[in-house]
Amino acid sequence: FAPAPLCYWAGAITILFQITLILSGNLSWLNYITIVLCIACFDDHFLARLLSVPHSLPAHLTVSHTIVVSFVTAIVLALSWRPARNLFSRRQLMNASFEPLHLVNTYGAFGAVTRERLEVVIEGTDAEFADVSAEWREYEFKGKPGDVNRPPCIVSPYHWKLDWQMWFAAMSPPDLHPWFFALVQRLLEGEHKILRLFAHSPFPDAPPKFIRAGWYRYQFTKPGERSWWMRTYVAEYLPPMTLRNGSTELRQRS
């Protein structure tokens, strides 16, 4: 609703910010559709000059049109006051007015961002017993951090869905993510469609006998160090799992 010069600057700054996110992050197509929305900040006169196309100025708005636009603007501002005040509050209460009705789904692009990067590292072994003598080998994902010596990659605007889900899985225990157990089961079965979702499978010839997962905290290393990441073991995410009698039922190691 701001005048044209302010709209131009707001749109340009937002587009520039989205470009920096494209270059520095992997938010898939989110930044691109945000840039598309910012085109509305530039009116026909500006776009005509930018694209060097002829443009005729429209007639002035009628009084009735101006009244309707002003009325709608006032309603939007009035309805936006409480959500905006809640947004800047330290104790946010999101969507409390309509959530009990279960009528619509909410949408928010990163309303909260974690302060640390936890990652789930999946490992397998073909040893007969998952004990201290077993040799564990990691599954490498295509996008998300794994090998500390591999630099971050840019996949935008493509969307690695498994890597994306693994980011959310690392925020809470596996019991809250049933799909993760299905992933482990398919790895134990050696299903090729699932293995294609990984950048590297440490068991190309035969599936492992056990799969486990660890919780790690990842941090960037300091400039000048050989590795890109520094990781610290936090806790066990999933204990060693195997197939029960070769069937598709998972069994935890005793």
mmCIF file of C-alpha atoms in Angstrom:
data_model
loop_
_atom_site.group_PDB
_atom_site.id
_atom_site.type_symbol
_atom_site.label_atom_id
_atom_site.label_comp_id
_atom_site.label_asym_id
_atom_site.label_seq_id
_atom_site.Cartn_x
_atom_site.Cartn_y
_atom_site.Cartn_z
ATOM 1 C CA PHE A 1 0.000 0.000 0.000
ATOM 2 C CA ALA A 2 3.028 2.321 0.074
ATOM 3 C CA PRO A 3 3.641 4.928 -2.676
ATOM 4 C CA ALA A 4 5.496 3.888 -5.789
ATOM 5 C CA PRO A 5 9.066 4.840 -4.795
ATOM 6 C CA LEU A 6 8.797 2.939 -1.508
ATOM 7 C CA CYS A 7 7.302 -0.056 -3.281
ATOM 8 C CA TYR A 8 10.186 -0.091 -5.756
ATOM 9 C CA TRP A 9 12.776 -0.068 -2.987
ATOM 10 C CA ALA A 10 10.944 -2.685 -0.924
ATOM 11 C CA GLY A 11 10.666 -5.013 -3.919
ATOM 12 C CA ALA A 12 14.280 -4.504 -4.987
ATOM 13 C CA ILE A 13 15.652 -5.079 -1.469
ATOM 14 C CA THR A 14 13.544 -8.207 -1.017
ATOM 15 C CA ILE A 15 14.632 -9.610 -4.389
ATOM 16 C CA LEU A 16 18.283 -8.881 -3.567
ATOM 17 C CA PHE A 17 17.861 -10.605 -0.209
ATOM 18 C CA GLN A 18 16.311 -13.655 -1.875
ATOM 19 C CA ILE A 19 19.225 -13.839 -4.316
ATOM 20 C CA THR A 20 21.688 -13.896 -1.407
ATOM 21 C CA LEU A 21 19.666 -16.758 0.109
ATOM 22 C CA ILE A 22 19.802 -18.643 -3.186
ATOM 23 C CA LEU A 23 23.590 -18.294 -3.233
ATOM 24 C CA SER A 24 24.078 -19.190 0.431
ATOM 25 C CA GLY A 25 21.291 -21.646 1.250
ATOM 26 C CA ASN A 26 19.299 -24.579 -0.069
ATOM 27 C CA LEU A 27 15.681 -23.515 0.303
ATOM 28 C CA SER A 28 14.695 -25.164 -3.004
ATOM 29 C CA TRP A 29 12.027 -23.174 -4.875
ATOM 30 C CA LEU A 30 10.944 -20.986 -1.962
ATOM 31 C CA ASN A 31 13.178 -18.039 -2.871
ATOM 32 C CA TYR A 32 12.130 -18.130 -6.508
ATOM 33 C CA ILE A 33 8.411 -17.934 -5.817
ATOM 34 C CA THR A 34 9.106 -15.118 -3.342
ATOM 35 C CA ILE A 35 10.850 -13.203 -6.135
ATOM 36 C CA VAL A 36 7.806 -13.748 -8.351
ATOM 37 C CA LEU A 37 5.568 -12.280 -5.639
ATOM 38 C CA CYS A 38 7.833 -9.221 -5.443
ATOM 39 C CA ILE A 39 7.045 -8.327 -9.057
ATOM 40 C CA ALA A 40 3.781 -6.880 -7.739
ATOM 41 C CA CYS A 41 5.847 -4.133 -6.081
ATOM 42 C CA PHE A 42 6.591 -2.629 -9.496
ATOM 43 C CA ASP A 43 3.780 -0.912 -11.361
ATOM 44 C CA ASP A 44 3.178 -0.896 -15.119
ATOM 45 C CA HIS A 45 5.008 2.398 -15.591
ATOM 46 C CA PHE A 46 8.186 1.052 -13.975
ATOM 47 C CA LEU A 47 8.046 -2.267 -15.841
ATOM 48 C CA ALA A 48 7.445 -0.479 -19.135
ATOM 49 C CA ARG A 49 10.596 1.601 -18.643
ATOM 50 C CA LEU A 50 12.565 -1.438 -17.516
ATOM 51 C CA LEU A 51 11.506 -3.554 -20.490
ATOM 52 C CA SER A 52 11.496 -0.634 -22.958
ATOM 53 C CA VAL A 53 7.940 -1.235 -24.102
ATOM 54 C CA PRO A 54 5.322 1.433 -24.867
ATOM 55 C CA HIS A 55 2.901 2.193 -22.085
ATOM 56 C CA SER A 56 -0.025 4.570 -21.856
ATOM 57 C CA LEU A 57 -0.913 6.120 -18.524
ATOM 58 C CA PRO A 58 -4.311 4.960 -17.165
ATOM 59 C CA ALA A 59 -7.068 7.367 -16.369
ATOM 60 C CA HIS A 60 -7.366 8.640 -12.793
ATOM 61 C CA LEU A 61 -9.318 6.508 -10.366
ATOM 62 C CA THR A 62 -12.921 7.396 -9.896
ATOM 63 C CA VAL A 63 -14.200 8.581 -6.531
ATOM 64 C CA SER A 64 -16.115 5.346 -5.943
ATOM 65 C CA HIS A 65 -13.037 3.256 -6.764
ATOM 66 C CA THR A 66 -10.940 5.304 -4.362
ATOM 67 C CA ILE A 67 -13.505 4.880 -1.602
ATOM 68 C CA VAL A 68 -13.640 1.093 -2.073
ATOM 69 C CA VAL A 69 -9.837 0.754 -2.083
ATOM 70 C CA SER A 70 -9.530 2.939 1.011
ATOM 71 C CA PHE A 71 -12.213 0.946 2.817
ATOM 72 C CA VAL A 72 -10.558 -2.398 2.016
ATOM 73 C CA THR A 73 -7.166 -1.013 3.048
ATOM 74 C CA ALA A 74 -8.575 0.093 6.391
ATOM 75 C CA ILE A 75 -10.060 -3.358 7.000
ATOM 76 C CA VAL A 76 -6.753 -5.079 6.176
ATOM 77 C CA LEU A 77 -4.842 -2.762 8.516
ATOM 78 C CA ALA A 78 -7.358 -3.293 11.313
ATOM 79 C CA LEU A 79 -7.269 -7.092 10.946
ATOM 80 C CA SER A 80 -3.468 -7.109 10.709
ATOM 81 C CA TRP A 81 -2.875 -5.215 13.954
ATOM 82 C CA ARG A 82 -3.248 -8.125 16.378
ATOM 83 C CA PRO A 83 -1.276 -10.676 14.266
ATOM 84 C CA ALA A 84 1.502 -8.126 13.753
ATOM 85 C CA ARG A 85 1.647 -7.307 17.460
ATOM 86 C CA ASN A 86 1.755 -11.024 18.268
ATOM 87 C CA LEU A 87 4.513 -11.553 15.684
ATOM 88 C CA PHE A 88 6.824 -9.080 17.436
ATOM 89 C CA SER A 89 5.976 -10.360 20.897
ATOM 90 C CA ARG A 90 8.493 -12.422 22.847
ATOM 91 C CA ARG A 91 5.717 -14.821 23.854
ATOM 92 C CA GLN A 92 3.988 -15.590 20.590
ATOM 93 C CA LEU A 93 0.621 -17.329 20.487
ATOM 94 C CA MET A 94 0.189 -18.370 16.886
ATOM 95 C CA ASN A 95 -3.193 -18.955 15.229
ATOM 96 C CA ALA A 96 -5.010 -19.312 18.543
ATOM 97 C CA SER A 97 -8.179 -17.632 17.293
ATOM 98 C CA PHE A 98 -9.024 -20.090 14.505
ATOM 99 C CA GLU A 99 -6.947 -23.216 15.180
ATOM 100 C CA PRO A 100 -9.658 -24.846 17.391
ATOM 101 C CA LEU A 101 -12.036 -24.746 14.400
ATOM 102 C CA HIS A 102 -9.818 -27.092 12.325
ATOM 103 C CA LEU A 103 -10.957 -25.379 9.141
ATOM 104 C CA VAL A 104 -7.690 -24.317 7.506
ATOM 105 C CA ASN A 105 -4.024 -25.216 7.613
ATOM 106 C CA THR A 106 -1.457 -22.635 8.585
ATOM 107 C CA TYR A 107 1.556 -21.825 6.467
ATOM 108 C CA GLY A 108 4.755 -20.244 7.617
ATOM 109 C CA ALA A 109 8.146 -20.151 5.964
ATOM 110 C CA PHE A 110 10.587 -20.690 8.803
ATOM 111 C CA GLY A 111 8.703 -18.964 11.577
ATOM 112 C CA ALA A 112 11.427 -20.301 13.880
ATOM 113 C CA VAL A 113 14.962 -21.410 13.033
ATOM 114 C CA THR A 114 17.075 -23.640 15.244
ATOM 115 C CA ARG A 115 20.250 -22.178 16.730
ATOM 116 C CA GLU A 116 22.290 -25.340 16.202
ATOM 117 C CA ARG A 117 22.496 -27.914 13.438
ATOM 118 C CA LEU A 118 21.735 -31.447 14.553
ATOM 119 C CA GLU A 119 22.126 -34.204 11.977
ATOM 120 C CA VAL A 120 21.193 -37.875 11.907
ATOM 121 C CA VAL A 121 24.007 -40.052 10.568
ATOM 122 C CA ILE A 122 22.884 -43.476 9.296
ATOM 123 C CA GLU A 123 25.404 -46.305 9.469
ATOM 124 C CA GLY A 124 25.355 -49.967 8.494
ATOM 125 C CA THR A 125 27.442 -53.035 9.103
ATOM 126 C CA ASP A 126 27.588 -56.492 7.542
ATOM 127 C CA ALA A 127 29.032 -58.043 10.696
ATOM 128 C CA GLU A 128 27.205 -60.981 12.232
ATOM 129 C CA PHE A 129 26.860 -59.155 15.549
ATOM 130 C CA ALA A 130 26.376 -55.434 16.181
ATOM 131 C CA ASP A 131 28.953 -55.193 18.949
ATOM 132 C CA VAL A 132 32.092 -53.157 19.537
ATOM 133 C CA SER A 133 34.019 -55.237 17.006
ATOM 134 C CA ALA A 134 31.636 -54.390 14.146
ATOM 135 C CA GLU A 135 32.832 -52.040 11.416
ATOM 136 C CA TRP A 136 30.217 -49.355 10.726
ATOM 137 C CA ARG A 137 30.053 -47.500 7.409
ATOM 138 C CA GLU A 138 28.068 -44.322 6.732
ATOM 139 C CA TYR A 139 25.405 -43.667 4.124
ATOM 140 C CA GLU A 140 26.152 -40.382 2.353
ATOM 141 C CA PHE A 141 23.266 -38.112 1.402
ATOM 142 C CA LYS A 142 23.184 -35.984 -1.734
ATOM 143 C CA GLY A 143 22.650 -32.642 -0.059
ATOM 144 C CA LYS A 144 22.647 -32.627 3.717
ATOM 145 C CA PRO A 145 25.907 -32.607 5.725
ATOM 146 C CA GLY A 146 27.546 -35.953 6.313
ATOM 147 C CA ASP A 147 31.220 -36.323 5.472
ATOM 148 C CA VAL A 148 33.003 -33.489 7.298
ATOM 149 C CA ASN A 149 35.406 -33.057 4.353
ATOM 150 C CA ARG A 150 32.672 -32.507 1.758
ATOM 151 C CA PRO A 151 31.843 -28.846 1.060
ATOM 152 C CA PRO A 152 28.215 -27.659 1.151
ATOM 153 C CA CYS A 153 26.475 -27.961 -2.196
ATOM 154 C CA ILE A 154 23.894 -25.781 -3.927
ATOM 155 C CA VAL A 155 20.858 -27.744 -5.118
ATOM 156 C CA SER A 156 18.367 -24.875 -5.434
ATOM 157 C CA PRO A 157 15.849 -24.771 -7.055
ATOM 158 C CA TYR A 158 15.810 -28.580 -6.910
ATOM 159 C CA HIS A 159 14.391 -30.141 -3.776
ATOM 160 C CA TRP A 160 16.009 -33.218 -2.234
ATOM 161 C CA LYS A 161 12.984 -34.399 -0.278
ATOM 162 C CA LEU A 162 14.728 -37.115 1.731
ATOM 163 C CA ASP A 163 17.495 -34.732 2.823
ATOM 164 C CA TRP A 164 14.826 -32.188 3.734
ATOM 165 C CA GLN A 165 12.925 -34.686 5.862
ATOM 166 C CA MET A 166 16.133 -35.790 7.573
ATOM 167 C CA TRP A 167 16.643 -32.216 8.742
ATOM 168 C CA PHE A 168 13.291 -32.322 10.522
ATOM 169 C CA ALA A 169 13.930 -35.844 11.809
ATOM 170 C CA ALA A 170 17.025 -34.607 13.638
ATOM 171 C CA MET A 171 14.911 -32.183 15.676
ATOM 172 C CA SER A 172 13.055 -34.923 17.585
ATOM 173 C CA PRO A 173 13.301 -38.652 18.420
ATOM 174 C CA PRO A 174 12.565 -41.220 15.684
ATOM 175 C CA ASP A 175 9.334 -42.318 17.379
ATOM 176 C CA LEU A 176 7.801 -39.083 16.045
ATOM 177 C CA HIS A 177 8.852 -39.941 12.476
ATOM 178 C CA PRO A 178 7.385 -43.322 11.443
ATOM 179 C CA TRP A 179 8.728 -42.916 7.909
ATOM 180 C CA PHE A 180 12.275 -43.154 9.278
ATOM 181 C CA PHE A 181 11.698 -46.764 10.362
ATOM 182 C CA ALA A 182 10.402 -47.517 6.868
ATOM 183 C CA LEU A 183 13.590 -46.014 5.444
ATOM 184 C CA VAL A 184 15.749 -48.209 7.683
ATOM 185 C CA GLN A 185 13.728 -51.247 6.672
ATOM 186 C CA ARG A 186 14.230 -50.556 2.968
ATOM 187 C CA LEU A 187 17.975 -50.087 3.491
ATOM 188 C CA LEU A 188 18.163 -53.454 5.233
ATOM 189 C CA GLU A 189 16.293 -54.963 2.297
ATOM 190 C CA GLY A 190 18.644 -53.259 -0.188
ATOM 191 C CA GLU A 191 15.846 -51.713 -2.253
ATOM 192 C CA HIS A 192 17.455 -50.001 -5.249
ATOM 193 C CA LYS A 193 14.866 -47.216 -5.520
ATOM 194 C CA ILE A 194 15.730 -46.120 -1.998
ATOM 195 C CA LEU A 195 19.482 -46.433 -2.527
ATOM 196 C CA ARG A 196 19.200 -44.050 -5.486
ATOM 197 C CA LEU A 197 18.120 -41.334 -3.040
ATOM 198 C CA PHE A 198 21.610 -41.422 -1.518
ATOM 199 C CA ALA A 199 24.823 -40.061 -2.962
ATOM 200 C CA HIS A 200 26.743 -43.116 -1.840
ATOM 201 C CA SER A 201 25.818 -46.531 -0.499
ATOM 202 C CA PRO A 202 28.566 -48.291 1.462
ATOM 203 C CA PHE A 203 26.992 -51.656 0.582
ATOM 204 C CA PRO A 204 26.682 -51.785 -3.231
ATOM 205 C CA ASP A 205 26.666 -55.583 -3.546
ATOM 206 C CA ALA A 206 24.556 -56.801 -0.621
ATOM 207 C CA PRO A 207 22.508 -54.971 2.050
ATOM 208 C CA PRO A 208 23.899 -54.660 5.581
ATOM 209 C CA LYS A 209 22.811 -56.897 8.411
ATOM 210 C CA PHE A 210 22.382 -54.027 10.877
ATOM 211 C CA ILE A 211 21.483 -50.338 10.612
ATOM 212 C CA ARG A 212 21.936 -47.742 13.325
ATOM 213 C CA ALA A 213 21.746 -43.944 13.504
ATOM 214 C CA GLY A 214 23.592 -41.410 15.613
ATOM 215 C CA TRP A 215 22.781 -37.863 16.634
ATOM 216 C CA TYR A 216 25.541 -35.363 15.788
ATOM 217 C CA ARG A 217 25.976 -31.636 16.209
ATOM 218 C CA TYR A 218 27.536 -30.004 13.147
ATOM 219 C CA GLN A 219 29.426 -26.701 13.080
ATOM 220 C CA PHE A 220 31.472 -24.973 10.419
ATOM 221 C CA THR A 221 35.215 -25.104 10.902
ATOM 222 C CA LYS A 222 37.362 -21.989 11.050
ATOM 223 C CA PRO A 223 38.968 -20.571 7.883
ATOM 224 C CA GLY A 224 42.198 -22.334 7.021
ATOM 225 C CA GLU A 225 41.214 -25.748 8.349
ATOM 226 C CA ARG A 226 41.108 -28.664 5.922
ATOM 227 C CA SER A 227 37.651 -29.921 6.873
ATOM 228 C CA TRP A 228 34.454 -28.011 6.162
ATOM 229 C CA TRP A 229 32.550 -29.304 9.167
ATOM 230 C CA MET A 230 33.285 -30.172 12.755
ATOM 231 C CA ARG A 231 30.876 -32.641 14.321
ATOM 232 C CA THR A 232 30.322 -33.821 17.853
ATOM 233 C CA TYR A 233 28.511 -36.991 18.879
ATOM 234 C CA VAL A 234 25.421 -36.120 20.932
ATOM 235 C CA ALA A 235 23.516 -39.351 21.540
ATOM 236 C CA GLU A 236 22.212 -42.527 19.991
ATOM 237 C CA TYR A 237 19.329 -41.743 17.649
ATOM 238 C CA LEU A 238 18.399 -45.294 16.694
ATOM 239 C CA PRO A 239 19.923 -48.479 18.184
ATOM 240 C CA PRO A 240 21.156 -51.208 15.819
ATOM 241 C CA MET A 241 18.209 -52.678 13.928
ATOM 242 C CA THR A 242 17.978 -55.791 11.775
ATOM 243 C CA LEU A 243 15.337 -57.806 9.946
ATOM 244 C CA ARG A 244 13.555 -60.508 11.895
ATOM 245 C CA ASN A 245 14.305 -63.868 10.226
ATOM 246 C CA GLY A 246 14.838 -62.133 6.911
ATOM 247 C CA SER A 247 11.303 -60.730 6.852
ATOM 248 C CA THR A 248 10.316 -57.093 6.573
ATOM 249 C CA GLU A 249 9.778 -56.746 10.310
ATOM 250 C CA LEU A 250 12.408 -54.746 12.134
ATOM 251 C CA ARG A 251 14.011 -56.130 15.250
ATOM 252 C CA GLN A 252 16.160 -54.239 17.703
ATOM 253 C CA ARG A 253 19.416 -55.848 18.728
ATOM 254 C CA SER A 254 19.082 -57.496 22.114
#
